[in-house]
Amino acid sequence: MRMKVKRWNAIAMWFWVANDENCGICRMAFNGCCPDCKVPGDDCPLVWGQCSHFFHMHCIPKWLNSQQVQQHCPMCQQQWKCKE
Ligand SMILES: [Zn+2]
Ligand SMILES: [Zn+2]
Ligand SMILES: [Zn+2]
């Protein structure tokens, strides 16, 4: 059990390091906010998908609405599902 948790942390860190520091949809930095918001912070949080990519909370619905067919992650083309 303890080992599992340790391993999960290592993977999460790897994803964090490997990820782009900019939102794949609006290309704004994650330490800032999406183009619709003026102040970064709690009003413009990030959402994680099950594929481990993450985006501004306000960018994902815009991206999904622009898709004609199935909803997929803009980075890896896997089906998009929000991670709780
Ligand atoms: Zn964004
Ligand atoms: Zn926003
Ligand atoms: Zn993805």
PDB file of C-alpha atoms and ligand atoms in Angstrom:
ATOM      1  CA  MET A   1       0.000   0.000   0.000  1.00  0.00           C
ATOM      2  CA  ARG A   2       2.717   2.419   0.994  1.00  0.00           C
ATOM      3  CA  MET A   3       4.693   1.556  -2.122  1.00  0.00           C
ATOM      4  CA  LYS A   4       1.716   2.180  -4.367  1.00  0.00           C
ATOM      5  CA  VAL A   5       1.233   5.676  -3.017  1.00  0.00           C
ATOM      6  CA  LYS A   6       4.903   6.440  -3.476  1.00  0.00           C
ATOM      7  CA  ARG A   7       4.802   5.280  -7.070  1.00  0.00           C
ATOM      8  CA  TRP A   8       1.705   7.308  -7.837  1.00  0.00           C
ATOM      9  CA  ASN A   9       3.418  10.425  -6.536  1.00  0.00           C
ATOM     10  CA  ALA A  10       6.403   9.823  -8.783  1.00  0.00           C
ATOM     11  CA  ILE A  11       4.167   9.465 -11.822  1.00  0.00           C
ATOM     12  CA  ALA A  12       2.210  12.579 -10.944  1.00  0.00           C
ATOM     13  CA  MET A  13       5.442  14.493 -10.651  1.00  0.00           C
ATOM     14  CA  TRP A  14       6.615  13.205 -13.986  1.00  0.00           C
ATOM     15  CA  PHE A  15       3.460  14.407 -15.658  1.00  0.00           C
ATOM     16  CA  TRP A  16       3.830  17.763 -14.006  1.00  0.00           C
ATOM     17  CA  VAL A  17       7.397  18.158 -15.240  1.00  0.00           C
ATOM     18  CA  ALA A  18       6.665  16.773 -18.689  1.00  0.00           C
ATOM     19  CA  ASN A  19       3.661  18.960 -19.245  1.00  0.00           C
ATOM     20  CA  ASP A  20       3.770  22.203 -21.119  1.00  0.00           C
ATOM     21  CA  GLU A  21       3.496  25.213 -18.864  1.00  0.00           C
ATOM     22  CA  ASN A  22       0.898  26.725 -21.125  1.00  0.00           C
ATOM     23  CA  CYS A  23      -2.718  25.782 -21.606  1.00  0.00           C
ATOM     24  CA  GLY A  24      -3.028  23.719 -24.784  1.00  0.00           C
ATOM     25  CA  ILE A  25      -6.216  25.534 -25.757  1.00  0.00           C
ATOM     26  CA  CYS A  26      -5.592  29.229 -25.192  1.00  0.00           C
ATOM     27  CA  ARG A  27      -1.781  29.019 -24.942  1.00  0.00           C
ATOM     28  CA  MET A  28      -1.780  31.202 -21.866  1.00  0.00           C
ATOM     29  CA  ALA A  29       0.439  30.195 -18.951  1.00  0.00           C
ATOM     30  CA  PHE A  30      -1.097  28.100 -16.199  1.00  0.00           C
ATOM     31  CA  ASN A  31       0.151  30.499 -13.559  1.00  0.00           C
ATOM     32  CA  GLY A  32      -1.966  33.125 -15.282  1.00  0.00           C
ATOM     33  CA  CYS A  33      -5.569  32.873 -16.336  1.00  0.00           C
ATOM     34  CA  CYS A  34      -7.545  32.230 -19.508  1.00  0.00           C
ATOM     35  CA  PRO A  35      -8.243  35.120 -21.930  1.00  0.00           C
ATOM     36  CA  ASP A  36     -11.740  35.571 -20.496  1.00  0.00           C
ATOM     37  CA  CYS A  37     -10.504  36.284 -16.997  1.00  0.00           C
ATOM     38  CA  LYS A  38      -8.561  39.292 -15.861  1.00  0.00           C
ATOM     39  CA  VAL A  39      -7.242  38.058 -12.529  1.00  0.00           C
ATOM     40  CA  PRO A  40      -5.507  34.707 -12.113  1.00  0.00           C
ATOM     41  CA  GLY A  41      -6.402  32.633  -9.084  1.00  0.00           C
ATOM     42  CA  ASP A  42      -9.408  30.823  -7.701  1.00  0.00           C
ATOM     43  CA  ASP A  43     -11.807  32.276 -10.253  1.00  0.00           C
ATOM     44  CA  CYS A  44      -9.955  30.569 -13.077  1.00  0.00           C
ATOM     45  CA  PRO A  45      -8.903  27.146 -11.795  1.00  0.00           C
ATOM     46  CA  LEU A  46      -7.444  24.267 -13.767  1.00  0.00           C
ATOM     47  CA  VAL A  47      -9.242  21.055 -14.604  1.00  0.00           C
ATOM     48  CA  TRP A  48      -7.552  17.689 -15.010  1.00  0.00           C
ATOM     49  CA  GLY A  49      -8.690  15.112 -17.510  1.00  0.00           C
ATOM     50  CA  GLN A  50      -8.383  11.374 -17.071  1.00  0.00           C
ATOM     51  CA  CYS A  51      -5.566  11.444 -19.608  1.00  0.00           C
ATOM     52  CA  SER A  52      -3.602  13.629 -17.127  1.00  0.00           C
ATOM     53  CA  HIS A  53      -3.640  16.722 -19.280  1.00  0.00           C
ATOM     54  CA  PHE A  54      -4.999  19.852 -17.714  1.00  0.00           C
ATOM     55  CA  PHE A  55      -6.413  23.133 -18.938  1.00  0.00           C
ATOM     56  CA  HIS A  56      -8.082  26.253 -17.644  1.00  0.00           C
ATOM     57  CA  MET A  57     -11.565  25.471 -16.441  1.00  0.00           C
ATOM     58  CA  HIS A  58     -13.004  28.066 -18.837  1.00  0.00           C
ATOM     59  CA  CYS A  59     -11.123  26.783 -21.877  1.00  0.00           C
ATOM     60  CA  ILE A  60     -12.347  23.194 -21.830  1.00  0.00           C
ATOM     61  CA  PRO A  61     -16.062  23.923 -22.506  1.00  0.00           C
ATOM     62  CA  LYS A  62     -15.094  26.265 -25.335  1.00  0.00           C
ATOM     63  CA  TRP A  63     -12.900  23.601 -26.872  1.00  0.00           C
ATOM     64  CA  LEU A  64     -15.500  20.847 -26.467  1.00  0.00           C
ATOM     65  CA  ASN A  65     -18.234  23.013 -27.961  1.00  0.00           C
ATOM     66  CA  SER A  66     -16.085  23.643 -31.006  1.00  0.00           C
ATOM     67  CA  GLN A  67     -15.803  19.903 -31.673  1.00  0.00           C
ATOM     68  CA  GLN A  68     -18.255  18.467 -34.163  1.00  0.00           C
ATOM     69  CA  VAL A  69     -17.722  14.816 -33.343  1.00  0.00           C
ATOM     70  CA  GLN A  70     -16.658  13.192 -30.113  1.00  0.00           C
ATOM     71  CA  GLN A  71     -15.114  15.224 -27.344  1.00  0.00           C
ATOM     72  CA  HIS A  72     -11.438  14.612 -27.019  1.00  0.00           C
ATOM     73  CA  CYS A  73      -8.417  16.085 -25.322  1.00  0.00           C
ATOM     74  CA  PRO A  74      -6.720  18.693 -27.532  1.00  0.00           C
ATOM     75  CA  MET A  75      -3.286  17.399 -26.524  1.00  0.00           C
ATOM     76  CA  CYS A  76      -3.507  13.620 -26.904  1.00  0.00           C
ATOM     77  CA  GLN A  77      -6.816  13.067 -28.752  1.00  0.00           C
ATOM     78  CA  GLN A  78      -8.084  10.689 -26.109  1.00  0.00           C
ATOM     79  CA  GLN A  79     -11.688  10.988 -25.132  1.00  0.00           C
ATOM     80  CA  TRP A  80     -11.996  13.833 -22.653  1.00  0.00           C
ATOM     81  CA  LYS A  81     -13.311  13.064 -19.218  1.00  0.00           C
ATOM     82  CA  CYS A  82     -12.865  15.328 -16.256  1.00  0.00           C
ATOM     83  CA  LYS A  83     -11.060  13.816 -13.342  1.00  0.00           C
ATOM     84  CA  GLU A  84     -12.877  14.349 -10.063  1.00  0.00           C
TER      85      GLU A  84
HETATM   86 ZN    ZN B   1      -6.596  28.135 -21.301  1.00  0.00          ZN
HETATM   87 ZN    ZN B   2     -10.887  31.859 -16.912  1.00  0.00          ZN
HETATM   88 ZN    ZN B   3      -4.855  14.425 -22.977  1.00  0.00          ZN
END
